[in-house]
Tab-separated table of C-alpha atoms in Angstrom:
chain	number	residue	atom	x	y	z
A	1	MET	CA	-16.451	16.546	50.527
A	2	ALA	CA	-19.573	14.539	49.191
A	3	ARG	CA	-22.468	13.785	51.207
A	4	THR	CA	-24.391	10.641	51.200
A	5	GLY	CA	-27.806	10.812	50.371
A	6	PHE	CA	-29.550	13.510	48.092
A	7	CYS	CA	-32.083	16.517	48.189
A	8	ASP	CA	-35.543	16.057	47.078
A	9	SER	CA	-35.175	17.820	44.109
A	10	LYS	CA	-33.854	16.181	40.736
A	11	ALA	CA	-31.816	17.247	37.969
A	12	PRO	CA	-32.848	15.057	35.189
A	13	LEU	CA	-31.040	16.182	31.705
A	14	ASP	CA	-33.504	16.870	28.610
A	15	LEU	CA	-31.293	18.426	25.841
A	16	HIS	CA	-35.075	19.576	24.420
A	17	LYS	CA	-36.002	21.437	27.586
A	18	LYS	CA	-35.956	25.363	27.448
A	19	ALA	CA	-33.565	27.361	29.169
A	20	ASP	CA	-35.280	28.190	32.304
A	21	GLU	CA	-36.212	24.667	32.763
A	22	ARG	CA	-32.471	23.586	32.928
A	23	ARG	CA	-31.542	26.300	35.451
A	24	ALA	CA	-28.504	25.545	37.662
A	25	PRO	CA	-29.144	25.163	41.380
A	26	LEU	CA	-29.419	28.524	43.019
A	27	ARG	CA	-27.554	27.505	46.223
A	28	THR	CA	-24.610	29.715	46.702
A	29	TRP	CA	-21.331	27.370	46.552
A	30	ALA	CA	-17.646	28.028	47.296
A	31	ASN	CA	-14.911	25.804	47.400
A	32	ALA	CA	-12.749	25.575	50.531
A	33	CYS	CA	-9.637	25.709	48.339
A	34	GLY	CA	-9.140	29.461	48.196
A	35	PRO	CA	-5.495	31.334	47.604
A	36	VAL	CA	-2.907	30.307	49.552
A	37	GLU	CA	-1.118	32.798	51.966
A	38	VAL	CA	2.676	32.458	51.534
A	39	GLU	CA	5.403	33.427	53.347
A	40	GLU	CA	7.728	36.538	52.581
A	41	SER	CA	10.588	34.863	53.979
A	42	ARG	CA	10.633	31.900	51.541
A	43	THR	CA	12.765	33.102	48.934
A	44	ALA	CA	15.850	31.465	50.354
A	45	PRO	CA	17.944	29.819	47.483
A	46	VAL	CA	17.955	25.838	47.525
A	47	LYS	CA	20.300	23.717	45.446
A	48	ILE	CA	18.957	22.200	42.066
A	49	GLU	CA	20.287	19.339	40.132
A	50	GLN	CA	22.589	20.199	37.471
A	51	GLU	CA	20.745	17.919	34.531
A	52	HIS	CA	17.987	20.449	33.851
A	53	ARG	CA	18.828	23.368	31.759
A	54	TRP	CA	17.546	26.714	31.717
A	55	GLU	CA	17.110	29.319	29.050
A	56	ARG	CA	16.058	32.877	28.781
A	57	ARG	CA	14.785	33.703	25.401
A	58	PRO	CA	14.190	37.455	24.447
A	59	SER	CA	10.618	37.369	22.244
A	60	THR	CA	10.952	38.101	18.503
A	61	GLN	CA	7.716	39.984	18.422
A	62	THR	CA	8.097	42.347	20.998
A	63	SER	CA	10.605	43.735	23.197
A	64	GLU	CA	8.421	44.374	26.136
A	65	VAL	CA	7.856	40.429	26.576
A	66	ILE	CA	10.788	38.530	28.447
A	67	ILE	CA	10.488	34.810	27.912
A	68	MET	CA	12.278	32.482	29.904
A	69	GLY	CA	11.322	28.801	30.170
A	70	PHE	CA	12.428	25.737	32.136
A	71	HIS	CA	13.420	22.650	30.041
A	72	GLU	CA	14.603	19.354	30.971
A	73	ASP	CA	15.829	19.135	27.310
A	74	SER	CA	16.497	21.297	24.531
A	75	ARG	CA	13.252	20.246	22.684
A	76	THR	CA	10.743	22.948	21.369
A	77	CYS	CA	7.024	23.159	21.841
A	78	LYS	CA	4.627	21.480	19.361
A	79	ALA	CA	1.359	23.019	18.727
A	80	ALA	CA	-1.901	21.491	18.379
A	81	ASP	CA	-1.786	21.880	14.545
A	82	GLY	CA	1.658	20.140	14.531
A	83	SER	CA	3.832	23.191	14.022
A	84	VAL	CA	7.143	23.968	15.982
A	85	GLU	CA	6.469	27.211	18.392
A	86	ASP	CA	8.711	28.703	20.279
A	87	PRO	CA	8.401	28.335	24.163
A	88	VAL	CA	7.003	31.244	26.162
A	89	LEU	CA	5.824	31.923	29.443
A	90	LEU	CA	3.109	34.033	30.975
A	91	TYR	CA	4.037	37.820	30.442
A	92	LEU	CA	6.243	40.107	32.086
A	93	HIS	CA	6.107	43.545	31.210
A	94	ASP	CA	8.724	46.103	31.934
A	95	LEU	CA	10.692	44.217	34.642
A	96	GLN	CA	14.231	45.554	36.045
A	97	GLY	CA	17.079	43.476	37.089
A	98	LEU	CA	16.257	40.591	35.047
A	99	HIS	CA	19.992	39.676	34.333
A	100	SER	CA	20.925	39.345	37.979
A	101	LEU	CA	17.587	37.375	38.589
A	102	HIS	CA	18.139	34.815	35.916
A	103	THR	CA	21.173	33.543	38.057
A	104	LEU	CA	19.078	32.966	41.214
A	105	VAL	CA	15.671	31.516	39.177
A	106	PRO	CA	16.269	27.840	39.017
A	107	SER	CA	16.930	27.639	43.090
A	108	LEU	CA	14.372	30.108	43.701
A	109	LEU	CA	11.817	28.670	41.506
A	110	ARG	CA	12.285	25.271	42.920
A	111	HIS	CA	11.768	26.374	46.573
A	112	GLU	CA	8.793	28.218	45.871
A	113	VAL	CA	7.134	25.238	43.981
A	114	GLU	CA	7.851	23.082	46.819
A	115	MET	CA	6.591	25.652	49.274
A	116	ALA	CA	3.442	25.742	47.128
A	117	LEU	CA	2.798	22.236	46.773
A	118	GLU	CA	3.082	22.065	50.459
A	119	ASN	CA	0.905	24.928	51.418
A	120	LEU	CA	-1.907	23.432	48.731
A	121	ASP	CA	-1.618	20.011	50.246
A	122	LEU	CA	-0.860	18.223	47.147
A	123	ILE	CA	2.340	16.365	48.626
A	124	TRP	CA	2.670	14.599	51.828
A	125	ASP	CA	6.615	14.771	51.867
A	126	ARG	CA	8.461	18.028	50.488
A	127	THR	CA	11.465	15.836	49.933
A	128	TYR	CA	9.746	14.742	46.724
A	129	ALA	CA	7.777	17.817	45.755
A	130	TRP	CA	9.996	18.893	42.811
A	131	ASP	CA	9.913	15.342	41.315
A	132	MET	CA	6.263	15.432	41.655
A	133	PHE	CA	6.129	18.791	40.177
A	134	LEU	CA	8.175	17.602	36.900
A	135	ASP	CA	6.030	14.648	36.830
A	136	MET	CA	3.095	16.667	36.298
A	137	MET	CA	4.545	18.577	33.713
A	138	ARG	CA	5.347	15.562	31.702
A	139	THR	CA	2.145	13.523	32.438
A	140	GLN	CA	-0.269	15.916	30.983
A	141	MET	CA	1.424	15.341	27.689
A	142	GLN	CA	0.020	11.707	27.993
A	143	TYR	CA	-3.757	12.135	27.130
A	144	SER	CA	-3.697	15.125	24.940
A	145	PHE	CA	-6.403	15.503	22.293
A	146	PRO	CA	-5.062	16.214	18.885
A	147	ASN	CA	-8.459	17.891	17.571
A	148	ALA	CA	-11.775	18.890	18.774
A	149	ASP	CA	-13.729	16.752	16.583
A	150	LEU	CA	-16.941	15.709	18.161
A	151	PRO	CA	-18.545	12.160	17.471
A	152	ARG	CA	-21.402	12.488	15.134
A	153	HIS	CA	-24.681	13.940	15.876
A	154	PHE	CA	-22.784	15.517	19.140
A	155	THR	CA	-22.747	19.298	18.364
A	156	ASP	CA	-21.158	21.705	20.476
A	157	ALA	CA	-24.388	22.911	21.553
A	158	THR	CA	-25.164	19.790	22.799
A	159	ARG	CA	-21.675	19.425	24.742
A	160	ALA	CA	-22.577	22.389	26.469
A	161	ILE	CA	-25.651	21.463	27.634
A	162	LEU	CA	-24.108	18.225	28.999
A	163	VAL	CA	-21.218	19.868	30.629
A	164	GLU	CA	-23.335	22.349	32.004
A	165	TRP	CA	-25.742	19.671	33.615
A	166	ILE	CA	-22.739	17.732	35.050
A	167	ILE	CA	-21.534	20.964	36.637
A	168	GLN	CA	-24.964	21.054	38.165
A	169	VAL	CA	-24.985	17.463	39.441
A	170	HIS	CA	-21.457	18.297	40.941
A	171	GLU	CA	-22.312	21.237	42.573
A	172	LEU	CA	-25.685	19.387	44.185
A	173	LEU	CA	-23.382	16.618	45.561
A	174	GLN	CA	-20.843	19.149	47.019
A	175	PHE	CA	-17.854	17.318	45.374
A	176	GLN	CA	-14.328	18.781	45.126
A	177	GLU	CA	-13.425	20.975	42.253
A	178	GLU	CA	-10.861	18.427	41.242
A	179	THR	CA	-13.490	15.973	40.796
A	180	LEU	CA	-15.193	18.018	38.388
A	181	TYR	CA	-12.088	18.556	36.120
A	182	LEU	CA	-11.289	14.690	36.214
A	183	ALA	CA	-14.810	13.759	35.310
A	184	MET	CA	-14.533	15.911	32.321
A	185	HIS	CA	-11.390	14.718	31.092
A	186	LEU	CA	-12.716	11.253	31.593
A	187	LEU	CA	-15.915	12.095	29.450
A	188	ASN	CA	-13.413	13.754	26.634
A	189	ARG	CA	-11.357	10.501	26.414
A	190	SER	CA	-14.812	8.255	26.499
A	191	LEU	CA	-16.247	10.239	23.703
A	192	ARG	CA	-13.384	9.148	21.742
A	193	GLN	CA	-12.788	5.527	22.958
A	194	LEU	CA	-16.610	4.430	22.946
A	195	LYS	CA	-19.396	4.687	20.421
A	196	VAL	CA	-22.291	6.186	22.358
A	197	SER	CA	-25.760	7.161	21.289
A	198	VAL	CA	-27.123	10.497	22.047
A	199	ALA	CA	-29.817	8.934	24.556
A	200	ASN	CA	-26.892	7.269	26.494
A	201	LEU	CA	-24.774	10.510	26.663
A	202	GLN	CA	-26.318	11.334	30.156
A	203	LEU	CA	-25.806	8.295	31.328
A	204	LEU	CA	-21.890	8.235	30.323
A	205	SER	CA	-21.513	11.659	31.897
A	206	MET	CA	-22.971	10.433	35.444
A	207	VAL	CA	-20.532	7.267	35.148
A	208	CYS	CA	-17.357	9.547	34.696
A	209	LEU	CA	-18.455	11.639	37.448
A	210	PHE	CA	-18.978	8.672	39.334
A	211	LEU	CA	-15.619	7.537	38.539
A	212	ALA	CA	-13.934	10.586	39.388
A	213	ALA	CA	-15.774	10.696	42.747
A	214	LYS	CA	-14.098	7.192	43.518
A	215	LYS	CA	-10.909	8.630	42.843
A	216	GLU	CA	-10.914	12.091	44.366
A	217	GLU	CA	-13.972	11.961	47.227
A	218	SER	CA	-13.748	10.246	50.669
A	219	LEU	CA	-17.652	9.868	50.746
A	220	LEU	CA	-19.491	8.507	47.809
A	221	PRO	CA	-23.207	8.699	46.942
A	222	GLU	CA	-25.346	5.413	46.464
A	223	VAL	CA	-25.722	4.331	42.929
A	224	SER	CA	-29.770	4.336	43.425
A	225	GLY	CA	-29.214	7.885	44.415
A	226	LEU	CA	-27.377	8.968	41.030
A	227	CYS	CA	-30.101	7.004	39.173
A	228	SER	CA	-32.778	9.589	41.037
A	229	LEU	CA	-30.627	12.357	39.841
A	230	MET	CA	-31.202	11.243	36.033
A	231	ASP	CA	-35.041	10.473	36.764
A	232	HIS	CA	-34.789	7.082	36.852
A	233	THR	CA	-34.331	7.218	33.043
A	234	TYR	CA	-31.370	4.194	33.526
A	235	THR	CA	-31.466	1.422	35.857
A	236	LYS	CA	-28.659	0.565	38.417
A	237	HIS	CA	-27.814	-2.204	35.934
A	238	GLN	CA	-27.587	0.013	33.048
A	239	LEU	CA	-24.906	2.469	35.391
A	240	LEU	CA	-22.672	-0.262	36.201
A	241	ARG	CA	-22.414	-1.754	33.180
A	242	MET	CA	-21.580	1.143	31.687
A	243	GLU	CA	-18.915	1.832	34.327
A	244	ARG	CA	-17.343	-1.412	33.292
A	245	LYS	CA	-17.212	-0.142	29.566
A	246	VAL	CA	-15.712	2.860	30.340
A	247	LEU	CA	-13.162	1.773	32.821
A	248	CYS	CA	-12.027	-1.047	30.219
A	249	ALA	CA	-11.915	1.522	27.454
A	250	LEU	CA	-9.760	3.652	29.371
A	251	LYS	CA	-7.659	0.808	30.571
A	252	PHE	CA	-8.612	1.531	34.123
A	253	ASP	CA	-6.182	4.691	33.950
A	254	LEU	CA	-7.742	7.573	35.690
A	255	SER	CA	-4.712	9.506	36.183
A	256	PHE	CA	-4.892	13.455	35.501
A	257	SER	CA	-3.037	16.509	36.390
A	258	PRO	CA	-5.938	19.271	36.491
A	259	PRO	CA	-5.256	22.625	35.075
A	260	LEU	CA	-6.763	23.703	38.492
A	261	HIS	CA	-3.721	22.405	40.338
A	262	PHE	CA	-1.403	24.031	37.802
A	263	LEU	CA	-3.521	27.308	38.310
A	264	LEU	CA	-3.210	27.421	42.293
A	265	LEU	CA	0.480	26.240	41.993
A	266	PHE	CA	1.123	29.369	39.622
A	267	ALA	CA	-1.040	31.672	42.115
A	268	SER	CA	0.688	30.852	44.786
A	269	VAL	CA	4.353	31.149	43.510
A	270	ALA	CA	3.053	34.556	41.858
A	271	ARG	CA	1.490	35.563	45.173
A	272	CYS	CA	-1.657	36.744	43.460
A	273	SER	CA	-4.550	38.467	45.658
A	274	ALA	CA	-7.694	36.447	46.170
A	275	ALA	CA	-9.627	38.268	43.839
A	276	VAL	CA	-6.999	37.235	40.767
A	277	VAL	CA	-7.315	33.568	41.756
A	278	TRP	CA	-11.310	33.646	42.024
A	279	MET	CA	-11.313	35.194	38.631
A	280	ALA	CA	-8.972	32.942	37.142
A	281	ARG	CA	-10.978	30.094	38.511
A	282	TYR	CA	-14.018	31.406	36.953
A	283	LEU	CA	-12.409	31.517	33.582
A	284	LEU	CA	-10.876	28.248	33.945
A	285	GLU	CA	-14.157	26.503	34.433
A	286	LEU	CA	-15.751	28.446	31.783
A	287	SER	CA	-13.096	26.574	29.642
A	288	LEU	CA	-14.992	23.372	30.165
A	289	LEU	CA	-17.813	24.632	28.207
A	290	GLU	CA	-15.892	25.332	24.990
A	291	ALA	CA	-15.327	22.316	23.090
A	292	GLN	CA	-12.119	23.858	21.498
A	293	CYS	CA	-10.356	23.908	24.486
A	294	VAL	CA	-10.138	20.117	24.652
A	295	VAL	CA	-6.825	20.547	22.537
A	296	PHE	CA	-4.784	22.802	24.709
A	297	LEU	CA	-2.719	21.271	28.148
A	298	PRO	CA	-3.768	21.673	31.238
A	299	VAL	CA	-0.698	24.084	31.966
A	300	GLN	CA	-1.615	26.271	29.142
A	301	LEU	CA	-5.248	26.628	30.232
A	302	ALA	CA	-4.054	27.640	33.558
A	303	GLY	CA	-1.410	30.157	32.385
A	304	ALA	CA	-3.981	31.623	29.816
A	305	ALA	CA	-6.826	31.823	32.640
A	306	LEU	CA	-4.454	33.552	35.096
A	307	CYS	CA	-3.109	36.073	32.795
A	308	LEU	CA	-6.590	37.045	31.476
A	309	ALA	CA	-7.653	37.522	35.107
A	310	ARG	CA	-4.532	39.795	36.099
A	311	GLN	CA	-5.740	41.667	32.753
A	312	VAL	CA	-9.519	41.922	33.599
A	313	LEU	CA	-8.635	43.038	37.115
A	314	GLN	CA	-5.705	45.623	36.358
A	315	GLU	CA	-4.449	45.666	40.217
A	316	CYS	CA	-2.105	48.165	40.930
A	317	PRO	CA	1.315	46.469	40.586
A	318	THR	CA	3.953	46.445	43.381
A	319	PRO	CA	7.686	45.625	43.118
A	320	GLU	CA	7.277	42.271	45.222
A	321	GLY	CA	4.078	41.392	43.158
A	322	GLU	CA	5.966	41.873	39.760
A	323	ALA	CA	9.075	40.053	41.055
A	324	ALA	CA	6.913	37.187	42.112
A	325	TRP	CA	5.127	37.183	38.878
A	326	CYS	CA	8.411	37.106	36.979
A	327	LEU	CA	9.500	34.220	39.175
A	328	ALA	CA	6.466	32.435	38.329
A	329	SER	CA	6.894	33.098	34.645
A	330	SER	CA	9.970	30.797	34.702
A	331	ILE	CA	7.377	27.966	34.559
A	332	HIS	CA	7.379	26.704	30.978
A	333	VAL	CA	3.456	27.055	29.794
A	334	GLY	CA	3.365	27.240	25.842
A	335	SER	CA	3.988	29.595	22.757
A	336	GLU	CA	2.734	33.084	22.960
A	337	PRO	CA	0.142	32.367	19.876
A	338	THR	CA	-1.358	29.261	21.824
A	339	LEU	CA	-1.700	31.409	25.275
A	340	LEU	CA	-3.388	34.392	23.368
A	341	ARG	CA	-6.021	31.947	21.249
A	342	ILE	CA	-6.932	30.445	24.767
A	343	MET	CA	-7.334	34.169	26.337
A	344	HIS	CA	-9.544	34.793	23.221
A	345	ILE	CA	-11.536	31.839	23.897
A	346	LEU	CA	-12.082	32.563	27.557
A	347	ALA	CA	-12.807	36.199	26.980
A	348	SER	CA	-15.428	35.632	24.520
A	349	ALA	CA	-17.249	33.105	26.830
A	350	ALA	CA	-16.976	35.510	29.774
A	351	ALA	CA	-18.558	38.014	27.820
A	352	LYS	CA	-21.255	36.292	26.703
A	353	ALA	CA	-21.593	33.957	30.161
A	354	SER	CA	-24.386	35.517	31.630
A	355	SER	CA	-27.057	35.796	28.600
A	356	GLN	CA	-26.134	31.958	27.751
A	357	GLU	CA	-28.534	29.157	28.355
A	358	THR	CA	-25.485	27.209	30.193
A	359	CYS	CA	-25.280	29.612	33.209
A	360	ALA	CA	-24.229	27.445	35.837
A	361	THR	CA	-20.836	28.301	36.152
A	362	PHE	CA	-21.979	31.889	36.163
A	363	ILE	CA	-24.268	31.606	39.010
A	364	LYS	CA	-21.713	29.570	40.977
A	365	TYR	CA	-19.220	32.308	40.628
A	366	SER	CA	-21.697	35.099	41.352
A	367	SER	CA	-22.042	34.661	45.277
A	368	PRO	CA	-20.495	36.607	47.712
A	369	LYS	CA	-17.879	33.764	48.983
A	370	THR	CA	-16.433	33.671	45.538
A	371	LEU	CA	-15.894	37.626	45.545
A	372	GLN	CA	-18.713	38.012	43.005
A	373	VAL	CA	-16.261	37.559	40.197
A	374	SER	CA	-18.789	36.585	37.432
A	375	ARG	CA	-20.445	39.874	37.906
A	376	HIS	CA	-17.178	42.007	37.138
A	377	PRO	CA	-18.168	44.668	34.842
A	378	GLY	CA	-14.744	44.052	33.135
A	379	LEU	CA	-16.015	40.924	31.869
A	380	ASN	CA	-19.172	42.347	29.991
A	381	ASN	CA	-16.866	44.222	27.202
A	382	ALA	CA	-15.865	41.372	24.643
A	383	ALA	CA	-13.915	43.813	22.550
A	384	GLY	CA	-12.398	45.531	25.547
A	385	LEU	CA	-11.265	41.771	26.606
A	386	LEU	CA	-9.802	40.602	23.546
A	387	SER	CA	-8.019	44.033	22.956
A	388	VAL	CA	-5.993	43.477	26.172
A	389	CYS	CA	-4.909	39.873	24.808
A	390	ARG	CA	-3.115	41.506	21.713
């Protein structure tokens, strides 16, 4: 929940400052939304509408991967480059009894998704839980980006510094995690709809964070306080005028299904441990710093982050855990090449996170409350991480 008022310290953005002068706040941080405990008795089958079709497709590349995808129709996936890809879901290794499980997957998955949405407080009425989940899967396609091209004079390094500053301000204001992901989504859309000079990039970023807070937070900061965080480089009038420009460019549409919701939903259905959840959340936030990740759907980013987190931690498998992971893998995420590509990007970002100038996310997830996942030794070896993604 956000606070009214600010600390005395300011966090102005200067793209020309040295790394030491742009350090993230050292205050430890943890979001209250951690892994959700689930009941073991919630696997009772529930009836499902007959208009949805389920398919079980073996992989054409390896016999170890079983592909199960939920489809409302028989359409195939379309990759970011326009090519048609076969659907694939997370990763299932050496699971037994899939033939008998296949007949129970639709009803089991629907029940698990409904319970997960309810436990995560993402719904008020469980009656409409499944419909809301289907709507999340549909609407994420609405504002997908065809490419990762940036405006002129706006490089990947400049973008990383800007995102780093947004993360620091978000942490300073103690906003919810959903606010950060929505702010980044609004920024990505605004950069493609508006012509903004480099001098006004910080103003645009603050406006996107402010709009996201209006949608997600219950307490909002004063506009004058936001100006103070920018070292009064911009006036209140300039901030409010930019807000109007952004809202008009976006047609007042601030809707977004953040990848964090998909990640927590998958983790709840798969009954992942706290360590896996925090590791996946860390990897997912690192994707915000990578410009090439904007072309991927939220569900793809969430699925890849969760898969990579499991690979990094290498927890001892249990029959119950593997069965739950198999069930979670019935949710359609994307093609295998797409997921592997995302995992490669996240693995590379995690391996160099501690030595980068943009280290706010690394510091945030190095606290005991987040189980210090950013300091896990398995993240330091980029070659090793990339090898498990093949």
